[in-house]
XYZ file of C-alpha atoms in Angstrom:
320
model
C 9.196 14.454 8.518
C 12.858 15.212 9.193
C 15.202 13.003 7.133
C 12.230 11.777 5.096
C 10.648 14.391 2.830
C 13.840 15.601 1.195
C 13.962 16.876 -2.384
C 14.248 13.364 -3.861
C 11.164 12.207 -1.983
C 9.215 15.289 -3.043
C 10.160 14.833 -6.708
C 8.757 11.288 -6.551
C 5.584 12.419 -4.800
C 4.997 15.155 -7.346
C 5.027 12.563 -10.125
C 2.338 10.670 -8.224
C 0.131 13.755 -7.726
C 0.145 17.038 -9.616
C -1.974 18.903 -7.069
C -1.076 17.772 -3.529
C 0.793 20.447 -1.575
C 4.211 19.083 -0.619
C 6.202 20.096 2.464
C 9.928 20.026 3.047
C 11.391 18.327 6.050
C 11.783 20.843 8.863
C 14.729 23.192 8.337
C 15.901 25.195 11.336
C 16.300 28.939 11.029
C 19.717 28.861 12.799
C 21.002 26.410 10.169
C 20.041 28.809 7.392
C 20.842 32.150 8.982
C 23.828 31.380 11.205
C 25.053 28.190 9.578
C 24.700 29.303 5.976
C 23.315 25.877 5.030
C 21.498 27.216 1.978
C 21.781 23.823 0.262
C 18.905 22.777 2.532
C 16.676 24.988 0.385
C 17.448 23.119 -2.849
C 14.423 21.806 -4.715
C 13.343 21.051 -8.268
C 10.985 23.453 -10.072
C 8.804 20.415 -10.810
C 7.952 20.175 -7.095
C 5.561 23.152 -7.087
C 3.368 23.691 -5.159
C 5.817 23.167 -2.304
C 6.067 24.673 1.183
C 9.201 25.280 3.231
C 8.760 24.159 6.837
C 10.881 26.122 9.311
C 11.771 25.470 12.936
C 12.849 28.270 15.232
C 11.755 30.647 17.955
C 13.609 33.905 17.294
C 11.282 36.220 15.353
C 13.979 38.126 13.510
C 15.955 35.002 12.671
C 12.794 33.314 11.406
C 12.057 36.404 9.326
C 15.487 36.108 7.703
C 14.999 32.389 7.104
C 11.548 33.008 5.614
C 13.052 35.627 3.316
C 15.649 33.116 2.133
C 12.881 30.592 1.487
C 10.798 33.070 -0.471
C 13.825 34.085 -2.522
C 14.449 30.397 -3.273
C 10.945 30.198 -4.754
C 8.869 28.346 -2.157
C 5.101 28.813 -2.408
C 4.496 28.871 1.348
C 6.512 29.253 4.542
C 5.303 27.030 7.368
C 6.332 27.378 11.019
C 6.532 24.029 12.836
C 4.979 24.173 16.310
C 4.399 20.447 16.481
C 7.648 18.465 16.528
C 8.249 16.907 19.982
C 11.848 15.660 19.665
C 14.419 16.341 22.399
C 16.686 18.025 19.857
C 13.908 20.417 18.925
C 13.016 21.138 22.555
C 16.621 21.987 23.392
C 16.493 24.632 20.678
C 13.219 26.017 22.087
C 11.152 25.377 19.011
C 8.684 22.797 17.776
C 5.875 21.635 20.067
C 7.315 23.332 23.157
C 6.173 26.626 21.601
C 2.575 25.610 22.282
C 3.362 26.898 25.773
C 4.127 30.386 24.446
C 1.501 31.463 21.888
C 2.556 35.099 22.278
C 6.049 34.215 21.017
C 4.568 32.219 18.126
C 2.463 35.252 17.234
C 5.582 37.447 17.272
C 7.355 34.951 15.015
C 4.458 34.870 12.570
C 4.200 38.658 12.497
C 7.920 39.022 11.770
C 7.820 36.376 9.042
C 4.761 37.921 7.388
C 6.446 41.323 7.382
C 9.477 39.803 5.644
C 7.818 37.891 2.784
C 4.921 38.152 0.364
C 4.211 34.399 0.250
C 1.752 32.958 2.762
C 2.993 32.135 6.268
C 1.249 29.158 7.898
C 1.559 27.203 11.150
C 1.561 23.488 11.972
C 0.661 22.911 15.616
C -0.511 20.381 18.200
C -3.708 20.526 20.247
C -1.544 21.038 23.331
C 1.423 19.658 25.259
C 1.989 17.950 28.615
C -0.637 18.930 31.198
C -2.298 21.581 29.066
C -6.045 21.232 28.537
C -6.497 21.175 24.762
C -10.065 22.513 24.892
C -8.643 25.668 26.482
C -5.213 25.851 24.903
C -6.023 25.299 21.234
C -8.663 28.031 20.774
C -6.481 30.496 22.665
C -3.513 29.550 20.473
C -5.532 29.974 17.278
C -6.898 33.318 18.483
C -3.512 34.783 19.295
C -1.614 33.487 16.298
C -4.334 34.322 13.785
C -4.407 37.874 15.185
C -0.780 38.117 14.046
C -1.872 37.384 10.483
C -1.745 33.602 10.105
C -4.842 32.367 8.299
C -3.911 28.714 7.721
C -3.201 26.088 10.382
C -2.494 22.370 10.134
C -3.474 20.827 13.460
C -1.965 17.537 14.608
C -4.879 16.183 16.619
C -2.737 14.771 19.462
C -1.163 16.265 22.509
C 2.617 16.061 22.630
C 4.135 14.771 25.863
C 7.501 16.489 26.012
C 8.651 14.572 29.072
C 8.525 10.786 29.270
C 7.631 9.900 25.672
C 9.904 9.530 22.678
C 9.078 11.239 19.355
C 7.908 7.852 18.045
C 5.650 7.311 21.063
C 4.292 10.836 20.588
C 2.983 9.727 17.191
C 0.963 6.859 18.669
C 0.285 6.992 22.387
C -1.486 10.291 23.086
C -5.092 9.816 21.921
C -6.283 11.560 18.791
C -9.001 14.165 19.283
C -10.416 14.797 15.830
C -13.636 16.142 17.347
C -11.738 19.047 18.879
C -10.296 19.989 15.503
C -13.763 19.810 13.953
C -15.079 22.093 16.714
C -12.345 24.593 15.864
C -13.680 24.583 12.294
C -16.997 25.891 13.648
C -15.403 28.277 16.145
C -13.037 29.848 13.604
C -14.949 29.910 10.299
C -12.604 32.495 8.757
C -9.507 30.314 9.158
C -8.268 27.611 6.794
C -7.913 24.546 9.025
C -6.370 21.200 8.091
C -6.219 18.082 10.233
C -3.145 15.895 10.697
C -2.324 12.747 12.632
C -3.212 9.084 12.174
C -4.775 9.489 8.718
C -4.030 6.435 6.587
C -6.343 6.522 3.560
C -7.919 8.787 0.979
C -11.344 7.670 2.204
C -10.518 8.976 5.668
C -9.231 12.235 4.177
C -12.409 12.679 2.130
C -14.531 12.140 5.241
C -12.760 15.034 6.983
C -13.226 17.277 3.949
C -16.898 16.327 3.789
C -17.167 17.230 7.481
C -16.080 20.775 6.671
C -12.333 20.872 7.158
C -10.360 22.752 4.524
C -7.507 20.292 4.156
C -5.902 17.079 5.334
C -2.172 16.662 5.951
C -0.899 13.092 5.607
C 2.646 12.233 6.645
C 3.742 8.673 7.409
C 1.107 6.922 5.288
C 1.970 9.066 2.271
C 5.615 8.141 2.746
C 5.297 4.419 3.431
C 2.411 3.747 1.010
C 2.729 6.652 -1.424
C 0.774 4.986 -4.222
C -2.205 4.298 -1.934
C -2.420 7.950 -0.894
C -1.156 9.929 -3.868
C -1.947 7.972 -7.043
C -5.684 8.672 -6.802
C -5.477 12.032 -4.990
C -5.815 14.182 -8.109
C -8.870 12.282 -9.328
C -10.630 11.701 -6.002
C -9.720 14.796 -3.972
C -9.014 17.502 -6.548
C -11.302 16.228 -9.320
C -8.624 16.874 -11.923
C -6.500 14.181 -13.490
C -6.265 10.417 -13.838
C -5.178 7.809 -11.321
C -1.442 7.453 -11.844
C 0.363 4.148 -12.330
C 3.327 3.667 -9.963
C 5.134 1.567 -12.593
C 4.999 4.513 -14.981
C 6.156 6.819 -12.200
C 9.071 4.527 -11.298
C 10.257 4.750 -14.919
C 9.717 8.517 -14.940
C 12.219 8.640 -12.071
C 14.986 7.139 -14.226
C 16.125 10.388 -15.942
C 16.084 12.113 -12.549
C 18.200 9.319 -11.088
C 20.618 9.505 -14.013
C 21.060 13.266 -13.530
C 21.571 12.772 -9.797
C 24.289 10.177 -10.409
C 26.039 12.386 -12.973
C 26.057 15.181 -10.378
C 27.898 12.879 -7.964
C 24.944 11.551 -5.983
C 24.250 7.996 -4.891
C 21.414 5.790 -6.106
C 20.308 4.918 -2.579
C 19.706 8.605 -1.808
C 16.784 8.459 -4.244
C 15.614 4.853 -4.126
C 15.244 4.778 -0.336
C 12.139 6.913 -0.860
C 10.796 4.491 -3.490
C 10.794 1.354 -1.322
C 7.106 1.654 -0.404
C 5.937 2.489 -3.910
C 4.307 -0.929 -4.405
C 3.247 -1.652 -0.821
C 0.608 -4.391 -0.762
C 1.081 -5.297 -4.406
C 2.413 -8.644 -5.716
C 6.194 -8.450 -5.953
C 6.567 -5.603 -3.466
C 8.890 -7.583 -1.202
C 11.232 -8.436 -4.103
C 11.135 -4.799 -5.249
C 12.276 -3.669 -1.812
C 14.905 -6.394 -1.552
C 16.518 -5.614 -4.922
C 16.714 -1.899 -4.178
C 17.768 -2.283 -0.545
C 20.533 -4.763 -1.296
C 21.781 -3.239 -4.537
C 21.427 0.536 -4.365
C 24.487 0.970 -2.131
C 26.796 -1.066 -4.364
C 29.425 0.658 -6.523
C 28.143 1.389 -10.011
C 24.467 0.941 -9.105
C 22.237 2.920 -11.437
C 18.880 3.070 -13.225
C 19.235 -0.543 -14.427
C 18.727 -1.686 -10.847
C 15.330 0.018 -10.772
C 14.334 -1.814 -13.958
C 15.513 -5.064 -12.399
C 13.392 -4.409 -9.331
C 10.400 -3.535 -11.508
C 10.561 -6.926 -13.197
C 9.223 -8.458 -9.971
C 6.073 -6.315 -9.768
C 2.817 -8.072 -10.575
C -0.283 -6.519 -12.143
C -2.798 -4.366 -10.323
C -5.796 -6.158 -8.875
C -7.922 -3.613 -10.761
C -5.945 -2.535 -13.867
C -8.698 -0.103 -14.872
C -7.797 2.131 -11.932
C -4.463 3.214 -13.405
C -3.944 5.011 -16.670
């Protein structure tokens, strides 16, 4: 979720759900270790539990980056072996590493030796002409032998040649059954499924089928209230269904502090555009924020103005 799940997005999502594990956008180990871009590790204490997602392929450099993440206070360090973008391939990390499970194992071993927090892996079921039924179990075997006990599996192949990153999110067919078979083949591992999941009902079905977790990306970003407002109550069994109107107002002090620190309103509100997706007034909410957040002097009052367009819930009893 590069350029999406930044610290402002995660702060919003944490207000919607107290229990969902949040992930950073992918941060490359060269940027941290060689580039000194430690600002990429900034996050609010309120975001916990939160995982740092790293991209890289040099074991020692990843170990240093993981150490920096642990020192910054992240609860988990996740190695991305799933991103298919050209930029990622040119750096020899992301989904291209599915072709070299031995290197991924070396990376995991080095990272685990460097930090006390858990090291996890996000992967694909395979890439290009690989046969997922052969590649995925071999990958899980090798990487788990290096000490990784938790995997989030994007249930699509990645085609590294001929498809764009966007096409790689839609065109290769999803193979949820393969991920479910891995649950039976590797009972000691913590396995989560990712890819194409658009509702809490779908997530619950996977949990009921025996998977340990469900990772939701685009749907949680574009319709955050649909995914996160009821997650604590329906998935974790702890907490009420949150009201996105209340959450929008809870963002106002955060926005004010961000503006005082020299930030721009649009840096925060761009992540709030989908907060009322499918609800009466959602289009006006988006229009007010999209047109006004970039203007000089824009501040929390604009959010209140946008909120004035939001109609009531179809079922008011669902939000407290």
